[in-house]
mmCIF file of C-alpha atoms in Angstrom:
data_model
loop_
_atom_site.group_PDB
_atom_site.id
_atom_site.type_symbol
_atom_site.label_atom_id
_atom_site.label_comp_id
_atom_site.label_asym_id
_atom_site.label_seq_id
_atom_site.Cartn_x
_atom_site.Cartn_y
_atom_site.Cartn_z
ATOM 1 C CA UNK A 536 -12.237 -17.743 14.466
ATOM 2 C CA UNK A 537 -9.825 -18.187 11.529
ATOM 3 C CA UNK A 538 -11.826 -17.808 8.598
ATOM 4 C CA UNK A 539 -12.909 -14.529 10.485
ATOM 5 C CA UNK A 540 -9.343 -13.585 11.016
ATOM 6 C CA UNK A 541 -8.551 -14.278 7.159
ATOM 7 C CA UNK A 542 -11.976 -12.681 6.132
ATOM 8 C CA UNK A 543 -10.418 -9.516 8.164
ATOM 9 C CA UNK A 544 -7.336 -9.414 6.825
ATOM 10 C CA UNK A 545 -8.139 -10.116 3.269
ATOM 11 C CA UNK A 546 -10.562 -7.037 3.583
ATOM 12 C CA UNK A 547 -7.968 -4.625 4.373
ATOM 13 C CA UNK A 548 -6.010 -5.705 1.609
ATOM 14 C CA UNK A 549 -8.666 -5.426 -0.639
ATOM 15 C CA UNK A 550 -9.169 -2.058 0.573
ATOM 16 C CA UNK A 551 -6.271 -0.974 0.577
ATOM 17 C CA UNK A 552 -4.372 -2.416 -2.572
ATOM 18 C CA UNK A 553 -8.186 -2.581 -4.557
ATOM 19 C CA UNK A 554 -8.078 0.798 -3.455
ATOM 20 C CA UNK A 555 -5.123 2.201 -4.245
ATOM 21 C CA UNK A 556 -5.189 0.162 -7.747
ATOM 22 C CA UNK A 557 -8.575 1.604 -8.386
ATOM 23 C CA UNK A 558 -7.697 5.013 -7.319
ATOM 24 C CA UNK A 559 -4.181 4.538 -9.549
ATOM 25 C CA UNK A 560 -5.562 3.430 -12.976
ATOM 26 C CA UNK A 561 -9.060 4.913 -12.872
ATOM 27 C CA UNK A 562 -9.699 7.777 -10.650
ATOM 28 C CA UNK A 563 -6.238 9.854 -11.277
ATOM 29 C CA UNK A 564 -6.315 9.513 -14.839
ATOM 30 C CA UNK A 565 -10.532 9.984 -15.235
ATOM 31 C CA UNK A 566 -10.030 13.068 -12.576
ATOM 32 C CA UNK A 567 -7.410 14.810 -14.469
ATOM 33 C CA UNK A 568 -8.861 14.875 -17.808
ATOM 34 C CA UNK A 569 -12.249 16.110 -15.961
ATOM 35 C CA UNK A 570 -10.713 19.154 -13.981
ATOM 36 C CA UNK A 571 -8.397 19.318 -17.230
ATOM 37 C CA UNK A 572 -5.112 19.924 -14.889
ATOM 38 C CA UNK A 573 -3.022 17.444 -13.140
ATOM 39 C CA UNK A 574 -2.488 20.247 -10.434
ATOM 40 C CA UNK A 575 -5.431 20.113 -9.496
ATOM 41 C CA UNK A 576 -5.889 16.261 -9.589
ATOM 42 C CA UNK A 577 -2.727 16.520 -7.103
ATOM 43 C CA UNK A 578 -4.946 18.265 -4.554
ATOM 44 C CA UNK A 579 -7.132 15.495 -4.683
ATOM 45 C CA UNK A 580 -4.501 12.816 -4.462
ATOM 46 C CA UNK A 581 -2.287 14.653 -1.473
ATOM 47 C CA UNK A 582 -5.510 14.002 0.299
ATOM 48 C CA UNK A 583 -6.452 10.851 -0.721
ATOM 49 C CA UNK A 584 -2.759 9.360 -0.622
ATOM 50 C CA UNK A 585 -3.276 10.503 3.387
ATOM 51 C CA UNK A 586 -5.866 7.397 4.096
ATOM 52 C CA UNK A 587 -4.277 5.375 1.297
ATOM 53 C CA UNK A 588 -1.022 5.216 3.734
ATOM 54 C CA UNK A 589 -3.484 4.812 7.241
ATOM 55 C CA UNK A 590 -4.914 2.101 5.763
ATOM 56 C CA UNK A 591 -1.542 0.499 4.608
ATOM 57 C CA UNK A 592 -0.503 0.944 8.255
ATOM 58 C CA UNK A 593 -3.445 -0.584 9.411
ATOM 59 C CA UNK A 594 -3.061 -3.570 6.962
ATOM 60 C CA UNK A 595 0.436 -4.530 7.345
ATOM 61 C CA UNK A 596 -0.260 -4.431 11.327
ATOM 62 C CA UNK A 597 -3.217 -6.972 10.595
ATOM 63 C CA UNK A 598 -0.623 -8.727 7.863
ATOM 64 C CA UNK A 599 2.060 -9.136 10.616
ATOM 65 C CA UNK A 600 -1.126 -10.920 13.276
ATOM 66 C CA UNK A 601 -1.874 -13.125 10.717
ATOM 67 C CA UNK A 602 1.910 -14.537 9.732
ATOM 68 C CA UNK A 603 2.061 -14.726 13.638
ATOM 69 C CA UNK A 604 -1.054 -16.758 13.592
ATOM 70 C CA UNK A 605 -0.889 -18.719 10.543
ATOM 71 C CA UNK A 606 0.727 -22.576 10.537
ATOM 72 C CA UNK A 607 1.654 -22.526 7.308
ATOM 73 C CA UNK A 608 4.016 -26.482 6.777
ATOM 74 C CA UNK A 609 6.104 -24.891 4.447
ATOM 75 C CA UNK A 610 8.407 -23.054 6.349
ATOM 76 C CA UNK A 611 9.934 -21.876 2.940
ATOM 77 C CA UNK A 612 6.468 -20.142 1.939
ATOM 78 C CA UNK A 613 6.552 -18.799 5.455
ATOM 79 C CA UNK A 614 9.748 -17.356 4.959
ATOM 80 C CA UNK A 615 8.962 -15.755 1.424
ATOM 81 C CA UNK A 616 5.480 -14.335 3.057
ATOM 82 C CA UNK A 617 7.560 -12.373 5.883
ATOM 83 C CA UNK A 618 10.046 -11.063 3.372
ATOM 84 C CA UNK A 619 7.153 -9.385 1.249
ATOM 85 C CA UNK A 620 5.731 -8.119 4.295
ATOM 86 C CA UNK A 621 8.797 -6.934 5.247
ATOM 87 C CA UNK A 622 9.683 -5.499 1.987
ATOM 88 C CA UNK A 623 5.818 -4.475 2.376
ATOM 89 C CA UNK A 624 6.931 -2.176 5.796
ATOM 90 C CA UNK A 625 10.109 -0.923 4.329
ATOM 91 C CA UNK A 626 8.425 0.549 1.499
ATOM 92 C CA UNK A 627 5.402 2.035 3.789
ATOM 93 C CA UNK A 628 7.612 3.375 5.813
ATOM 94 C CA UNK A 629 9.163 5.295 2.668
ATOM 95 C CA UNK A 630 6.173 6.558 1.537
ATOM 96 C CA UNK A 631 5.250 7.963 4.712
ATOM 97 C CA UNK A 632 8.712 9.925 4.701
ATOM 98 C CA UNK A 633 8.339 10.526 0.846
ATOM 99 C CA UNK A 634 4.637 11.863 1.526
ATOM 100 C CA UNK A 635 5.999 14.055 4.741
ATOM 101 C CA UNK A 636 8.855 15.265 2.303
ATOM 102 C CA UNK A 637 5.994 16.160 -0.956
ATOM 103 C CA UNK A 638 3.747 18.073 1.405
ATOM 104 C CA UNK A 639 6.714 20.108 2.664
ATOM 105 C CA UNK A 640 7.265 21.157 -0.972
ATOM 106 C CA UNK A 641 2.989 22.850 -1.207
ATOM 107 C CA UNK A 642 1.957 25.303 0.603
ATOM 108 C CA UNK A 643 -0.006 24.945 3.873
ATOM 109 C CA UNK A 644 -3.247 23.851 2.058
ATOM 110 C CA UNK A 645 -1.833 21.544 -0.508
ATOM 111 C CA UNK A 646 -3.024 23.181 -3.114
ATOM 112 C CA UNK A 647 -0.127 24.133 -5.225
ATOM 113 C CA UNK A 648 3.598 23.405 -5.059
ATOM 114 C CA UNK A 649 5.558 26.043 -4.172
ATOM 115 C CA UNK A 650 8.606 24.458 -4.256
ATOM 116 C CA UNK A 651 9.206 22.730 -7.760
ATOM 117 C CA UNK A 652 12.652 21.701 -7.825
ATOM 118 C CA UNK A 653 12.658 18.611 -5.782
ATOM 119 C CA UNK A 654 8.947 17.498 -6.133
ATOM 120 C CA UNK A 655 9.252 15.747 -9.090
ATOM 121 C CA UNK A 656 11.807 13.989 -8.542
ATOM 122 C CA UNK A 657 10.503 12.878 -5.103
ATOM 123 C CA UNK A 658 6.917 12.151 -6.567
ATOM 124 C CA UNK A 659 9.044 9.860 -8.788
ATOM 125 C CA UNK A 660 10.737 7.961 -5.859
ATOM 126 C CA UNK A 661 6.690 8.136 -4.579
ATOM 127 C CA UNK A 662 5.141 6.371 -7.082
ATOM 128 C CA UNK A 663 8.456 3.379 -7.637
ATOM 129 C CA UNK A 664 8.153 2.924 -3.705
ATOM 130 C CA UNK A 665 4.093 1.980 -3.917
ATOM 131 C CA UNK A 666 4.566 0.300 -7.316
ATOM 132 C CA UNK A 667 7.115 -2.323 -5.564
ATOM 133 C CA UNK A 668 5.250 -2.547 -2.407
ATOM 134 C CA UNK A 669 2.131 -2.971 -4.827
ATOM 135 C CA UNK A 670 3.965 -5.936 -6.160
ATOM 136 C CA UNK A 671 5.593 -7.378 -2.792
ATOM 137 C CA UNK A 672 1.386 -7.151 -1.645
ATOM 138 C CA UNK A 673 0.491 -9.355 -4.750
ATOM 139 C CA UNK A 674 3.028 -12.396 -4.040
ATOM 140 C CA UNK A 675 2.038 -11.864 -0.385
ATOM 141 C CA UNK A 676 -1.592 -12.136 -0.616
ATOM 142 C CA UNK A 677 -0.850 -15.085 -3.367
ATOM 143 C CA UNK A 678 1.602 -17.008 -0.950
ATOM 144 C CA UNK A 679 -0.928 -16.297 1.751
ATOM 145 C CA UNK A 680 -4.010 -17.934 -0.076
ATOM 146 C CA UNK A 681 -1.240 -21.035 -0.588
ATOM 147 C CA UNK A 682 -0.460 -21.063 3.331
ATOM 148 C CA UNK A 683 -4.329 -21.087 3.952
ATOM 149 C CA UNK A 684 -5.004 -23.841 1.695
ATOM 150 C CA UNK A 685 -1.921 -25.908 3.088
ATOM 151 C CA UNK A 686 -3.118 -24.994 6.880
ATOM 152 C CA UNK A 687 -6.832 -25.876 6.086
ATOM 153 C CA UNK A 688 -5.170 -29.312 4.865
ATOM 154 C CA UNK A 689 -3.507 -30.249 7.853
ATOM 155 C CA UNK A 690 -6.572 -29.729 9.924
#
């Protein structure tokens, strides 16, 4: 049952972090030189960014069973692995709000921004708030793999 639960868990992850580092560095940059207009590659990624943050949800639920779970001996390493997940939550939390904010700022269908002034600046706050939970997910998942190797140890 544990190597299921970690199997689990390190699947959403790689969903959603693969994913949204995939997405990121290939797909936005690729999809805006193809439609030739980074408006338009925004009506793509308003939609996209929607399951991008479901999935984060998801994940940091299934993060949260498995620190619950884990027996990790290092209670230090335990202690760093909930602080990235909880800097993991704060910053999911922000992007929901920042997302909620970004859409208020397009019209109805997403397709254009009709209110220019603060979306910028907001899309900047965006993308800082998923590169440092992108980071907090990294030392996670590399503390995690320690706590599993540690746990499988002690067995």
């Amino acid at each position: 049952m544990i190597v299921l639960r970690r199997i689990v868990v390190f699947q959403f992850l790689l969903l959603w972090q693969g994913g949204f580092l995939f997405y990121t560095a290939v797909v936005v940059p690729i999809g805006t030189g193809v439609l030739d207009s980074a408006a338009t590659q925004g009506m793509i990624t308003a939609r996209v960014t929607d399951l991008l943050n479901l999935f984060g949800v998801i994940t940091l639920a299934a993060l949260g069973l498995e620190l619950g779970l884990s027996r990790d001996p290092r209670r230090g390493r335990t202690a760093a692995r909930y602080w990235c997940w909880g800097i993991a939550i704060i910053c999911q939390a922000l992007l929901l709000y920042f997302h909620q904010l970004l859409e208020a700022f397009m019209d109805p269908e997403r397709t254009r921004v009709v209110i220019r002034p603060p979306f910028y600046p907001v899309h900047r706050l965006y993308l800082w708030t998923s590169t440092i939970q992108w980071l907090a997910c990294l030392l996670l998942m590399g503390l995690t793999v320690a706590a599993w190797r540690a746990e499988d140890r002690g067995k």
